[in-house]
Coordinates of C-alpha atoms and ligand atoms in Angstrom, one line a residue:
X588 CA -21.9 1.9 -3.2
X589 CA -23.0 4.9 -5.5
X590 CA -23.4 4.4 -8.9
X591 CA -23.5 5.8 -12.7
X592 CA -25.4 5.2 -15.8
X593 CA -25.3 7.7 -19.0
X594 CA -26.6 7.2 -22.3
X595 CA -26.8 9.2 -25.7
X596 CA -28.2 7.4 -28.9
X597 CA -31.5 6.7 -30.8
X598 CA -33.3 5.1 -27.8
X599 CA -35.6 7.3 -25.6
X600 CA -33.3 7.8 -22.7
X601 CA -35.4 7.5 -19.6
X602 CA -36.3 3.7 -19.8
X603 CA -32.4 2.7 -20.7
X604 CA -31.2 5.0 -17.7
X605 CA -33.7 3.5 -15.3
X606 CA -33.1 -0.3 -16.2
X607 CA -29.6 0.9 -15.7
X608 CA -30.2 2.3 -12.5
X609 CA -31.8 -1.0 -11.5
X610 CA -28.6 -3.2 -12.1
X611 CA -26.9 -1.0 -10.1
X612 CA -29.4 -1.2 -7.1
X613 CA -27.6 -4.6 -5.8
X614 CA -24.7 -1.7 -4.6
X615 CA -26.0 -0.3 -2.2
X616 CA -28.1 2.9 -2.2
X617 CA -30.4 5.4 -0.6
X618 CA -31.6 8.1 -3.4
X619 CA -31.6 8.0 -6.9
X620 CA -32.1 10.8 -9.7
X621 CA -31.8 11.3 -13.3
X622 CA -31.0 14.1 -15.6
X623 CA -32.0 14.4 -19.9
X624 CA -31.5 16.9 -22.2
X625 CA -35.1 18.1 -23.4
X626 CA -34.9 20.7 -25.9
X627 CA -32.1 23.6 -25.1
X628 CA -32.5 22.8 -21.2
X629 CA -32.2 19.8 -18.7
X630 CA -34.8 18.1 -17.2
X631 CA -34.0 16.7 -13.7
X632 CA -35.5 14.5 -11.3
X633 CA -34.5 13.0 -8.0
X634 CA -35.9 11.6 -5.1
X635 CA -34.8 9.7 -1.7
X636 CA -35.6 5.9 -1.7
X637 CA -35.8 3.3 -3.6
X638 CA -35.8 3.5 -7.6
X639 CA -39.4 2.9 -8.0
X640 CA -40.1 6.3 -5.8
X641 CA -38.1 8.3 -8.4
X642 CA -40.2 6.0 -11.1
X643 CA -43.4 6.5 -10.0
X644 CA -42.8 10.5 -9.8
X645 CA -42.0 10.9 -13.4
X646 CA -43.7 13.1 -15.2
X647 CA -45.9 11.0 -18.0
X648 CA -44.3 12.1 -21.3
X649 CA -40.2 12.7 -20.7
X650 CA -38.6 12.2 -23.8
X651 CA -35.6 12.8 -24.6
X652 CA -31.9 10.7 -26.3
X653 CA -29.3 12.1 -23.7
X654 CA -29.0 11.5 -20.3
X655 CA -27.4 10.6 -17.0
X656 CA -28.1 9.0 -13.6
X657 CA -27.4 8.2 -10.1
X658 CA -27.5 5.9 -7.2
X659 CA -26.5 7.4 -4.3
X660 CA -24.9 6.0 -1.1
X661 CA -24.8 8.9 1.3
X662 CA -21.3 10.4 2.7
X663 CA -21.5 14.0 3.1
X664 CA -25.1 15.1 4.1
X665 CA -27.9 12.6 4.6
X666 CA -30.4 10.8 2.5
X667 CA -32.9 13.5 1.0
X668 CA -34.2 14.5 -2.3
X669 CA -31.9 17.6 -2.2
X670 CA -28.8 15.6 -1.6
X671 CA -29.7 13.4 -4.6
X672 CA -27.7 13.4 -7.4
X673 CA -27.9 14.7 -10.3
X674 CA -26.6 18.3 -9.1
X675 CA -27.2 21.0 -11.1
X676 CA -25.4 24.7 -11.8
X677 CA -27.5 27.8 -10.6
X678 CA -28.9 28.4 -14.1
X679 CA -29.7 24.7 -14.6
X680 CA -27.4 24.4 -17.8
X681 CA -25.3 21.8 -16.2
X682 CA -25.7 18.9 -14.6
X683 CA -23.3 16.4 -12.7
X684 CA -23.5 12.7 -11.2
X685 CA -20.5 12.0 -8.8
X686 CA -19.3 8.9 -7.3
X687 CA -16.3 9.2 -4.9
X688 CA -15.4 12.1 -2.4
X689 CA -14.3 15.5 -2.9
X690 CA -11.6 16.2 -0.3
X691 CA -11.3 19.9 -0.9
X692 CA -15.1 20.7 -1.3
X693 CA -15.3 22.9 2.0
X694 CA -13.0 25.5 0.5
X695 CA -14.0 25.2 -2.9
X696 CA -17.9 25.7 -1.7
X697 CA -16.5 28.5 0.1
X698 CA -14.6 30.2 -2.4
X699 CA -18.2 29.7 -5.1
X700 CA -20.2 31.1 -2.4
X701 CA -18.0 34.2 -2.2
X702 CA -18.5 34.5 -5.8
X703 CA -22.0 34.8 -4.8
X704 CA -23.1 31.1 -5.9
X705 CA -25.8 29.5 -3.9
X706 CA -26.0 25.8 -3.1
X707 CA -29.0 23.7 -3.1
X708 CA -27.4 20.3 -1.3
X709 CA -25.1 19.6 1.6
X710 CA -22.9 17.7 -0.9
X711 CA -19.4 17.3 -1.5
X712 CA -20.3 16.4 -5.3
X713 CA -22.3 19.8 -5.8
X714 CA -19.2 21.5 -6.1
X715 CA -18.7 19.8 -9.2
X716 CA -21.9 21.2 -11.3
X717 CA -20.7 24.7 -9.8
X718 CA -17.1 24.7 -10.8
X719 CA -17.9 23.6 -14.4
X720 CA -20.6 26.4 -14.7
X721 CA -17.8 28.4 -13.7
X722 CA -15.0 27.4 -16.0
X723 CA -14.2 29.9 -19.1
X724 CA -14.1 27.5 -22.0
X725 CA -15.6 26.9 -25.4
X726 CA -16.6 22.9 -25.1
X727 CA -18.2 20.6 -22.4
X728 CA -14.8 18.7 -22.4
X729 CA -12.6 21.4 -21.3
X730 CA -15.0 23.0 -18.9
X731 CA -14.8 19.8 -17.2
X732 CA -11.2 19.6 -17.6
X733 CA -10.9 23.0 -16.2
X734 CA -12.8 22.2 -13.4
X735 CA -11.2 19.0 -11.9
X736 CA -8.3 20.7 -12.6
X737 CA -9.4 22.5 -8.8
X738 CA -10.4 19.3 -7.6
X739 CA -8.7 17.0 -4.9
X740 CA -10.2 13.8 -3.8
X741 CA -11.9 10.5 -5.8
X742 CA -14.5 10.6 -8.6
X743 CA -16.3 9.2 -11.5
X744 CA -18.5 11.8 -13.0
X745 CA -20.9 12.2 -15.9
X746 CA -21.9 15.6 -16.9
X747 CA -24.2 17.1 -19.5
X748 CA -24.7 20.3 -20.9
X749 CA -28.0 21.5 -22.4
X750 CA -26.0 23.8 -25.1
X751 CA -24.1 20.5 -26.1
X752 CA -26.7 18.3 -27.5
X753 CA -25.7 14.5 -27.8
X754 CA -23.0 14.9 -25.6
X755 CA -22.0 13.7 -22.4
X756 CA -18.5 14.2 -20.3
X757 CA -17.2 11.8 -18.0
X758 CA -14.1 11.4 -16.1
X759 CA -12.2 8.8 -13.7
X760 CA -10.2 9.4 -10.5
X761 CA -10.3 6.4 -8.6
X762 CA -13.9 5.4 -9.0
X763 CA -14.7 3.4 -12.0
X764 CA -16.2 4.6 -15.1
X765 CA -16.9 2.5 -18.1
X766 CA -17.7 3.5 -21.7
X767 CA -20.1 0.8 -23.6
X768 CA -19.9 1.3 -27.4
X769 CA -23.3 0.6 -28.9
X770 CA -24.8 1.2 -32.6
X771 CA -25.0 4.8 -32.7
X772 CA -25.1 5.2 -29.4
X773 CA -22.6 5.5 -26.4
X774 CA -23.1 4.6 -22.8
X775 CA -21.4 5.3 -19.6
X776 CA -21.8 3.2 -16.2
X777 CA -19.5 3.1 -13.4
X778 CA -20.2 -1.1 -13.4
X779 CA -20.2 -3.4 -16.8
X780 CA -23.8 -4.7 -15.1
X781 CA -25.6 -1.7 -16.5
X782 CA -24.2 -2.1 -19.7
X783 CA -24.3 -5.7 -20.6
X784 CA -27.9 -5.2 -22.1
X785 CA -27.0 -2.8 -24.7
X786 CA -23.1 -3.8 -25.7
X787 CA -20.4 -6.4 -25.1
X788 CA -17.7 -4.0 -26.5
X789 CA -16.3 -1.7 -23.4
X790 CA -13.5 1.0 -22.8
X791 CA -12.1 1.1 -19.1
X792 CA -10.9 4.9 -18.6
X793 CA -8.0 5.1 -16.2
X794 CA -7.5 7.4 -13.7
X795 CA -6.6 11.0 -14.3
X796 CA -8.6 10.5 -17.9
X797 CA -11.4 12.5 -19.2
X798 CA -14.0 11.6 -22.4
X799 CA -16.5 12.7 -24.6
X800 CA -18.8 10.6 -25.5
X801 CA -21.5 11.6 -28.6
X802 CA -23.9 8.7 -30.0
X803 CA -21.8 7.8 -32.8
X804 CA -17.9 8.4 -31.2
X805 CA -15.5 9.0 -28.1
X806 CA -12.6 11.1 -27.5
X807 CA -10.5 10.4 -24.4
X808 CA -7.9 12.6 -23.0
X809 CA -6.1 13.2 -20.0
X810 CA -6.3 16.0 -17.1
X811 CA -3.2 17.5 -19.1
X812 CA -5.4 18.1 -22.0
X813 CA -3.1 15.6 -24.0
X814 CA -5.1 12.8 -26.3
X815 CA -5.1 9.2 -24.9
X816 CA -5.6 5.9 -27.1
X817 CA -7.7 3.2 -25.7
X818 CA -8.4 -0.1 -26.7
X819 CA -11.5 -1.8 -26.1
X820 CA -12.8 -4.7 -24.6
X821 CA -15.3 -7.6 -24.4
X822 CA -17.5 -8.5 -21.3
X823 CA -17.6 -12.2 -21.2
X824 CA -20.7 -12.0 -19.1
X825 CA -24.6 -11.5 -21.3
X826 CA -27.5 -10.0 -20.0
X827 CA -28.8 -13.6 -18.5
X828 CA -25.8 -14.0 -16.5
X829 CA -27.3 -11.0 -14.3
X830 CA -30.7 -12.2 -14.1
X831 CA -32.3 -14.0 -11.1
X832 CA -33.7 -16.3 -12.5
X833 CA -36.0 -19.1 -10.8
X834 CA -34.6 -18.2 -7.6
X835 CA -36.3 -15.6 -5.0
X836 CA -33.1 -14.4 -4.4
X837 CA -29.6 -13.6 -5.8
X838 CA -28.1 -14.9 -2.3
X839 CA -29.7 -18.4 -3.1
X840 CA -28.9 -18.2 -6.6
X841 CA -25.4 -17.5 -6.1
X842 CA -25.2 -20.3 -3.0
X843 CA -26.7 -22.6 -5.8
X844 CA -24.2 -21.5 -8.2
X845 CA -20.9 -22.7 -6.3
X846 CA -20.6 -25.9 -8.2
X847 CA -20.5 -24.1 -11.3
X848 CA -18.5 -20.8 -10.1
X849 CA -15.8 -23.4 -8.5
X850 CA -15.7 -25.2 -11.7
X851 CA -14.8 -22.1 -13.9
X852 CA -12.3 -21.0 -11.4
X853 CA -10.6 -24.3 -11.7
X854 CA -11.2 -24.4 -15.7
X855 CA -7.8 -25.3 -17.6
X856 CA -5.9 -25.0 -14.1
X857 CA -5.2 -28.4 -12.9
X858 CA -2.1 -29.6 -14.3
X859 CA -2.1 -32.9 -14.3
X860 CA 1.3 -34.0 -15.9
X861 CA 3.0 -32.6 -12.8
X862 CA 0.2 -32.8 -10.5
X863 CA 0.4 -29.0 -10.4
X864 CA -1.4 -25.9 -10.9
X865 CA -1.1 -24.0 -14.2
X866 CA -1.9 -20.0 -13.4
X867 CA -1.1 -18.1 -16.2
X868 CA -1.5 -14.7 -15.2
X869 CA 1.2 -14.6 -12.4
X870 CA 3.9 -12.8 -14.2
X871 CA 6.6 -14.6 -12.1
X872 CA 8.8 -17.4 -13.4
X873 CA 9.9 -20.1 -10.8
X874 CA 12.7 -18.7 -9.8
X875 CA 11.0 -15.1 -9.1
X876 CA 8.6 -17.0 -7.0
X877 CA 11.4 -18.9 -5.2
X878 CA 12.8 -16.0 -4.1
X879 CA 10.0 -14.9 -1.7
X880 CA 10.3 -15.5 1.7
X881 CA 6.8 -14.5 2.7
X882 CA 3.6 -14.0 1.5
X883 CA 0.9 -11.4 2.5
X884 CA -3.0 -11.6 1.7
X885 CA -4.9 -8.3 1.8
X886 CA -8.6 -7.6 1.7
X887 CA -11.5 -6.4 3.2
X888 CA -14.9 -7.7 5.0
X889 CA -15.5 -11.3 3.1
X890 CA -12.8 -10.9 1.1
X891 CA -10.0 -10.7 4.4
X892 CA -11.8 -14.0 6.0
X893 CA -11.3 -15.8 2.7
X894 CA -7.7 -14.3 2.8
X895 CA -7.3 -15.7 6.5
X896 CA -8.5 -19.1 5.4
X897 CA -6.1 -19.2 2.5
X898 CA -2.9 -17.9 3.9
X899 CA -3.4 -20.7 6.3
X900 CA -3.7 -23.1 3.3
X901 CA -0.8 -21.6 1.2
X902 CA 1.7 -21.4 4.6
X903 CA 0.5 -25.4 5.0
X904 CA 0.9 -26.7 1.9
X905 CA 3.9 -24.3 0.6
X906 CA 5.6 -24.0 3.8
X907 CA 6.1 -20.4 2.9
X908 CA 5.0 -18.3 5.9
X909 CA 2.0 -16.8 5.1
X910 CA -1.0 -14.6 6.9
X911 CA -3.7 -12.1 6.3
X912 CA -4.6 -8.6 7.2
X913 CA -7.4 -6.4 6.5
X914 CA -6.2 -3.9 4.0
X915 CA -7.4 -0.7 5.6
X916 CA -5.4 -1.6 8.6
X917 CA -2.2 -2.4 6.4
X918 CA -1.9 0.6 4.6
X919 CA -2.4 2.9 7.7
X920 CA 0.1 1.3 9.8
X921 CA 2.8 2.5 7.3
X922 CA 4.0 -1.1 6.7
X923 CA 7.4 -2.2 6.0
X924 CA 7.6 -3.4 2.2
X925 CA 9.9 -5.9 1.7
X926 CA 11.3 -7.0 -1.7
X927 CA 11.3 -10.8 -0.8
X928 CA 7.2 -10.5 0.2
X929 CA 4.8 -11.3 -2.6
X930 CA 1.4 -9.1 -1.5
X931 CA -1.8 -10.8 -2.6
X932 CA -4.7 -8.5 -3.0
X933 CA -8.3 -10.3 -2.8
X934 CA -11.3 -8.4 -4.2
X935 CA -14.6 -9.7 -5.8
X936 CA -15.7 -6.2 -7.5
X937 CA -11.9 -4.9 -7.6
X938 CA -12.7 -1.9 -6.8
X939 CA -13.0 -1.9 -3.0
X940 CA -11.3 1.4 -2.5
X941 CA -9.4 0.4 1.1
X942 CA -8.0 -2.7 -0.9
X943 CA -6.7 -0.8 -4.1
X944 CA -5.2 2.1 -1.8
X945 CA -3.1 -1.1 0.0
X946 CA -1.9 -2.0 -3.4
X947 CA -1.1 1.1 -4.6
X948 CA 1.0 1.6 -1.3
X949 CA 2.7 -1.6 -1.8
X950 CA 3.6 -0.8 -5.6
X951 CA 4.8 2.8 -4.4
X952 CA 7.5 1.1 -2.1
X953 CA 8.5 -1.4 -4.7
X954 CA 6.5 -4.4 -3.7
X955 CA 5.3 -7.0 -6.0
X956 CA 1.7 -7.5 -5.7
X957 CA -0.7 -9.8 -7.4
X958 CA -4.8 -10.0 -7.5
X959 CA -7.1 -12.6 -6.6
X960 CA -10.1 -10.8 -8.5
X961 CA -13.4 -11.3 -9.8
X962 CA -14.2 -8.5 -11.9
X963 CA -12.0 -8.7 -15.1
X964 CA -10.3 -5.1 -15.9
X965 CA -11.1 -4.1 -12.5
X966 CA -9.0 -1.3 -11.0
X967 CA -7.6 -3.6 -8.5
X968 CA -6.9 -6.3 -11.1
X969 CA -5.2 -3.5 -13.6
X970 CA -3.3 -1.9 -10.9
X971 CA -1.5 -5.6 -9.8
X972 CA 1.4 -6.9 -11.5
X973 CA -0.7 -9.9 -12.3
X974 CA -2.5 -12.6 -10.7
X975 CA -5.5 -14.8 -10.9
X976 CA -9.0 -14.4 -11.7
X977 CA -11.5 -15.9 -10.2
X978 CA -14.0 -16.1 -13.0
X979 CA -16.9 -16.9 -10.8
X980 CA -19.4 -14.9 -12.8
X981 CA -21.0 -11.7 -11.7
X982 CA -22.3 -11.9 -7.9
X983 CA -24.9 -9.8 -7.6
X984 CA -26.4 -10.1 -3.9
X985 CA -24.1 -8.0 -1.5
X986 CA -23.4 -10.5 0.9
X987 CA -20.1 -12.8 -0.9
X988 CA -21.0 -16.4 -1.3
X989 CA -19.9 -17.9 -4.6
X990 CA -16.9 -15.7 -4.5
X991 CA -15.6 -16.8 -1.3
X992 CA -15.6 -19.9 -2.0
X993 CA -13.7 -19.6 -5.3
X994 CA -11.5 -17.4 -3.9
X995 CA -10.1 -20.2 -1.5
X996 CA -10.2 -22.4 -4.5
X997 CA -8.0 -19.9 -6.4
X998 CA -5.7 -19.6 -3.3
X999 CA -5.8 -23.4 -3.0
X1000 CA -4.2 -23.3 -6.4
X1001 CA -1.6 -20.9 -5.7
X1002 CA -0.6 -23.1 -2.7
X1003 CA 0.0 -25.8 -4.7
X1004 CA 1.7 -24.1 -7.7
X1005 CA 4.3 -22.7 -4.9
X1006 CA 3.8 -25.8 -2.6
X1007 CA 4.7 -27.8 -6.1
X1008 CA 8.0 -26.0 -6.7
X1009 CA 9.0 -26.6 -3.0
X1010 CA 8.4 -29.3 -0.9
X1011 CA 4.7 -30.6 -1.9
X1012 CA 5.3 -34.3 -3.2
X1013 CA 3.5 -35.5 -6.7
X1014 CA 1.6 -37.7 -4.6
X1015 CA 0.3 -34.9 -2.4
X1016 CA -0.3 -32.7 -5.7
X1017 CA -2.0 -35.4 -6.9
X1018 CA -4.4 -36.0 -4.0
X1019 CA -5.2 -32.3 -3.7
X1020 CA -6.0 -32.0 -7.8
X1021 CA -8.3 -35.0 -7.1
X1022 CA -10.2 -33.5 -4.4
X1023 CA -10.1 -30.2 -6.4
X1024 CA -12.1 -32.5 -9.3
X1025 CA -14.4 -33.6 -6.9
X1026 CA -15.2 -30.4 -5.2
X1027 CA -18.3 -29.3 -7.7
X1028 CA -20.0 -32.5 -7.2
X1029 CA -19.4 -32.1 -3.4
X1030 CA -20.8 -29.1 -3.2
X1031 CA -23.9 -30.7 -4.9
X1032 CA -24.8 -33.0 -2.3
X1033 CA -24.6 -30.4 0.3
X1034 CA -27.1 -27.9 -1.8
X1035 CA -29.4 -30.6 -2.7
X1036 CA -30.0 -30.8 1.4
X1037 CA -31.3 -27.4 1.1
X1038 CA -34.7 -28.2 3.1
X1039 CA -32.6 -29.5 5.9
X1040 CA -31.1 -26.0 6.4
X1041 CA -34.3 -24.2 6.2
X1042 CA -36.0 -26.1 8.9
X1043 CA -32.9 -25.8 10.9
X1044 CA -33.3 -21.9 10.4
X1045 CA -36.6 -22.0 11.6
X1046 CA -35.2 -23.5 14.7
X1047 CA -32.6 -20.9 15.2
X1048 CA -34.4 -17.7 14.0
X1049 CA -35.4 -16.6 17.3
X1050 CA -32.3 -16.3 19.0
X1051 CA -30.6 -12.6 19.2
X1052 CA -26.9 -13.5 19.8
X1053 CA -24.8 -16.2 18.8
X1054 CA -21.1 -17.6 18.8
X1055 CA -19.3 -19.5 16.0
X1056 CA -16.3 -21.3 17.0
X1057 CA -13.8 -23.5 15.1
X1058 CA -10.0 -24.2 15.3
X1059 CA -7.3 -23.5 12.7
X1060 CA -9.0 -23.3 8.9
X1061 CA -12.2 -23.9 11.0
X1062 CA -12.0 -20.6 12.9
X1063 CA -11.9 -18.9 9.1
X1064 CA -15.3 -20.9 8.6
X1065 CA -16.6 -19.6 11.7
X1066 CA -15.6 -16.1 11.1
X1067 CA -17.4 -16.3 7.8
X1068 CA -20.5 -17.8 9.2
X1069 CA -20.6 -15.6 11.7
X1070 CA -20.4 -12.2 9.2
X1071 CA -22.8 -13.9 6.9
X1072 CA -25.5 -13.9 9.6
X1073 CA -25.0 -10.8 11.4
X1074 CA -25.1 -9.3 7.5
X1075 CA -28.5 -10.7 6.3
X1076 CA -30.1 -11.0 9.6
X1077 CA -29.0 -8.4 11.8
X1078 CA -28.6 -11.2 14.6
X1079 CA -25.5 -10.5 16.5
X1080 CA -23.0 -13.2 16.1
X1081 CA -19.4 -13.5 16.9
X1082 CA -16.2 -15.9 15.8
X1083 CA -13.7 -17.0 18.1
X1084 CA -11.4 -19.7 17.6
X1085 CA -12.3 -22.3 20.2
X1086 CA -9.1 -22.0 22.7
X1087 CA -10.1 -18.7 23.3
X1088 CA -13.6 -19.8 24.7
X1089 CA -12.2 -19.7 27.9
X1090 CA -10.8 -16.6 27.7
X1091 CA -13.7 -14.3 27.9
X1092 CA -16.8 -15.7 25.4
X1093 CA -18.0 -18.3 27.9
X1094 CA -19.3 -15.5 30.2
X1095 CA -22.1 -14.9 27.9
X1096 CA -22.9 -18.8 27.1
X1097 CA -26.7 -19.3 28.0
X1098 CA -29.4 -20.9 27.2
X1099 CA -30.3 -17.7 25.1
X1100 CA -27.0 -17.7 23.3
X1101 CA -26.4 -20.5 20.9
X1102 CA -23.3 -21.9 19.5
X1103 CA -22.3 -23.1 16.0
X1104 CA -19.2 -25.6 16.0
X1105 CA -17.4 -26.0 13.1
X1106 CA -16.3 -29.5 13.6
X1107 CA -14.3 -30.9 10.9
X1108 CA -12.8 -34.4 11.4
X1109 CA -9.5 -34.0 11.8
X1110 CA -6.2 -34.1 14.3
X1111 CA -8.2 -31.2 16.5
X1112 CA -11.7 -33.2 16.8
X1113 CA -10.7 -34.3 20.5
X1114 CA -10.1 -31.0 21.2
X1115 CA -13.0 -29.3 19.6
X1116 CA -15.4 -32.0 21.5
X1117 CA -14.1 -31.2 24.8
X1118 CA -14.3 -27.1 23.6
X1119 CA -18.2 -28.4 22.9
X1120 CA -18.4 -29.8 26.7
X1121 CA -17.5 -26.4 28.0
X1122 CA -20.5 -24.5 26.3
X1123 CA -22.6 -27.4 27.2
X1124 CA -21.7 -27.7 30.4
X1125 CA -23.3 -23.9 30.7
X1126 CA -26.3 -25.2 29.1
X1127 CA -25.5 -23.3 25.9
X1128 CA -27.6 -24.5 22.6
X1129 CA -25.0 -26.3 20.2
X1130 CA -25.4 -26.6 16.8
X1131 CA -22.3 -28.7 15.0
X1132 CA -21.2 -28.9 11.2
X1133 CA -19.3 -31.7 11.0
X1134 CA -18.3 -34.8 9.1
X1135 CA -19.3 -38.2 9.5
X1136 CA -17.4 -39.3 12.5
X1137 CA -17.7 -42.4 12.8
X1138 CA -17.4 -43.9 16.4
X1139 CA -17.3 -40.3 17.6
X1140 CA -20.7 -39.5 16.0
X1141 CA -22.2 -40.6 19.5
X1142 CA -20.1 -38.6 21.3
X1143 CA -21.1 -35.4 19.4
X1144 CA -24.7 -36.7 19.4
X1145 CA -24.8 -36.5 23.2
X1146 CA -23.6 -33.0 23.2
X1147 CA -25.0 -31.4 20.4
X1148 CA -28.4 -30.1 20.0
X1149 CA -27.9 -30.0 16.3
X1150 CA -26.0 -31.5 13.8
X1151 CA -25.2 -31.0 10.0
X1152 CA -23.1 -33.2 8.2
X1153 CA -21.1 -32.4 4.8
X1154 CA -18.9 -34.7 3.1
X1155 CA -15.3 -35.1 3.9
X1156 CA -13.1 -34.4 0.9
X1157 CA -9.6 -33.0 1.8
X1158 CA -8.3 -30.8 4.5
X1159 CA -8.0 -28.0 2.7
X1160 CA -11.0 -27.8 0.4
X1161 CA -13.5 -29.1 3.7
X1162 CA -13.7 -25.3 4.9
X1163 CA -15.6 -24.3 1.7
X1164 CA -17.7 -27.4 2.2
X1165 CA -18.5 -26.5 5.8
X1166 CA -19.5 -22.9 5.1
X1167 CA -22.2 -24.0 2.5
X1168 CA -24.3 -24.7 5.2
X1169 CA -23.9 -21.6 6.9
X1170 CA -24.3 -19.8 4.0
X1171 CA -27.8 -21.1 3.8
X1172 CA -28.5 -20.9 7.3
X1173 CA -27.9 -17.1 7.2
X1174 CA -29.7 -17.1 4.2
X1175 CA -33.2 -18.7 5.5
X1176 CA -32.6 -17.3 9.0
X1177 CA -32.8 -13.9 7.4
X1178 CA -35.8 -14.9 5.6
X1179 CA -37.4 -15.7 8.9
X1180 CA -36.7 -12.5 10.6
X1181 CA -38.2 -10.3 7.2
X1182 CA -34.9 -9.3 6.6
X1183 CA -33.9 -7.9 2.9
X1184 CA -31.3 -10.3 2.2
X1185 CA -30.1 -9.3 -1.1
X1186 CA -29.4 -5.7 -0.1
X1187 CA -29.2 -5.6 4.3
X1188 CA -29.7 -2.2 5.7
X1189 CA -26.3 -0.3 5.7
X1190 CA -24.3 -2.6 3.5
X1191 CA -22.8 -2.0 0.2
X1192 CA -21.9 -4.5 -2.4
X1193 CA -18.7 -2.5 -3.8
X1194 CA -17.1 -0.3 -0.8
X1195 CA -15.2 2.3 -3.7
X1196 CA -14.7 4.9 -0.7
X1197 CA -12.4 5.0 2.3
Ligands
LIG2105 C1 -18.1 -5.0 1.2 C2 -19.0 -6.3 1.0 C3 -18.7 -7.6 1.4 C4 -17.0 -7.9 0.7 C5 -16.3 -6.2 0.8 C6 -15.2 -6.7 0.1 O1 -18.2 -4.6 2.7 O2 -20.4 -5.9 1.6 O3 -19.2 -8.1 1.0 O4 -16.8 -8.8 1.0 O5 -17.0 -5.3 0.3 O6 -15.3 -6.5 -1.5 P1 -14.3 -6.4 -2.5 O7 -15.0 -6.5 -3.8 O8 -13.5 -5.8 -2.2 O9 -14.6 -8.5 -2.4

C-alpha cells in the first residue's frame, strides 16, 4: 500500500526519491508525488497514476538535496492529483507524506476550517500539514510532536520545512518507518527495499517515536519528548536481490526461486542427531511447549491459507489440535485467549495491519504468540514473543509464491519440533527430514516443466469461471490455486473441499466451467476419483494435478481432460509440490489474458490499513 521515501544529503534528491518510489511500486499505489527544499521554499509535484506520469511532468531542472516522496493508495478520497501526497500547509512552508489512517481527521478538519484553514484535498492526511503549521514551537521536531499529540489513528510520516534546511522529521505509529544511515546522508522509507541501494545500516522506528534526520545525524525521541536510544541493524539483502534479472516478471522470478528460498528456510534447522527440527528463535523450552494444549494459526490472504495447510500438518504430526483463522475475523470476535494455546502469526511482510492487531490483542490478553514472518525486524516479528523467520528473501510481486511455500516448510519444521517432543518417532522424524532435504530438487523438476504449464494455460485461459477442488491438505492447495488465479488473471475461481461438491457447487458445473482437481496419491484417492466422476457426468472439463498413479493412471485418464503430474515426496510436503503447477497456471493464464501479473488491479502487497 502507500509508500514513503525521504532523503537528505549530498546527492541530487529528485533521482533518489524517484528511484525509491519505483522500489515501492510493488506495494500497490494509484498516485505519487515528491516535495523538496529549493532555497527558502518547497517545490511539490504530485500526479495521479503511475510514477512515470509524475516523472514526465517534473520540470527539467529540479535541484535540491532534501526531499520526501510518496506512493498513495486511496483510502480517504478518490485517486486524484489533489489527493496525492505530499500535502502542504497553506503557506507552502511544510510538506507531509503519510501512510496510515488519521481516525479523528473529521473533527480536526472541522476545527481547522473554523480557524480559517482552507483544505486542498479530501484526504485525512492533509490535517497533518495544517496541524504542523499551526503548532507553536521553535523546531520542526517539536512542531511535529505537538501536531501528533492531537492525532488518533495510525501513521508513518515524513515532514519537511522550507525553513529547516537539510532536515526531515519522521514519526511512526502502526505504520513502518525505517531510517537508512549513509555516509553524510540520511534516508527514510516505509520499506527497506527502498533503502538498499544506498545503505545496509538501518534503524527501525517503534510506535510512538519521532526522529529528526540531518545528513550527518539522527535523533529519536518519544511522543512524550523523552530521548529514545536506538540500535542500528544491518539489512541482509543487497540491491541485486531486489532486481528482476532475466525474468519478465517478479512473479515468474519468485516462482523459480523456490528451490533456493526453501533451502534458506531449512538451512541450519534440520537436526539430524535427534531427527528433529532446530528452531532457535522460539524462545520456548520443551517444558513450555509441552504445556500447550492447542495451537492457533492467524494470517491474511495467502498467509492465512498457508496457515490452513500448516495447521493440518501440525495437528496430524504433533497430535496437538491446531487450526487456522483469518486474523481480522479472529480479532473482531472478541476471542477467548487461553493460556494453554500457542498462537502463531503468519505474515510475509510482517506489517499486515489485521495480523499485527490480532497479535496485539492476544498479547493484551496475556497470550503467547510466535511469528512466522519473512521480513526480519518487521512490526509483527517485533511484536511477537519469538518465532521462525522464513528467510525466503524479498518478495516483490504482489501475489505471494515463494513465501507461501516457505511458510509451509517452516510450519512443517515446527510440527516436527513439537511432534518429536510427543509421539513422533525417530524413524518418522527421519522420513520427514529426508523429504525436506529432497524438497528443493523435487521443486526443480517441476520448474523444469514450465513449458507444459504454458501450453496448458493457453487451453484454459478463455474460461471465465473455475472450480478448484481438493481434500484435507489438498483443499488448502485448491484454495491457494484459486486465489492465485483470481488475483492475477481476474478469472473467477472458487475452491471447495471435494466432499462439498454435491452440496452446491455441482449446480454450476457445465462445459463452460472447468474444475481443477488436486489429486494426491493418498488414502483418499478413490474418493477423489469418484468426485471427478461427478463433475465428468455434468460435462465439466477436468484438469487434474496429481502424482504418478500406477494402475489408477488409466482410470484418471478416462475421466480427466488434462493431467499434470508432479513427483510424490511426503504427504506433508506434497502440497508444496502440487501447488507449483497452479502458480504457473495462474501466471501464464494472466499473461494470456493480458493482465498486469506483478501488480494486479486493486491489490496491494502489504496491507497496512484495516
Ligand atoms: C495482501 C497480499 C497477499 C498477502 C496478504 C497478507 O492481501 O496481496 O498476497 O497474502 O496481504 O500479507 P502478509 O504480508 O501478512 O503475508
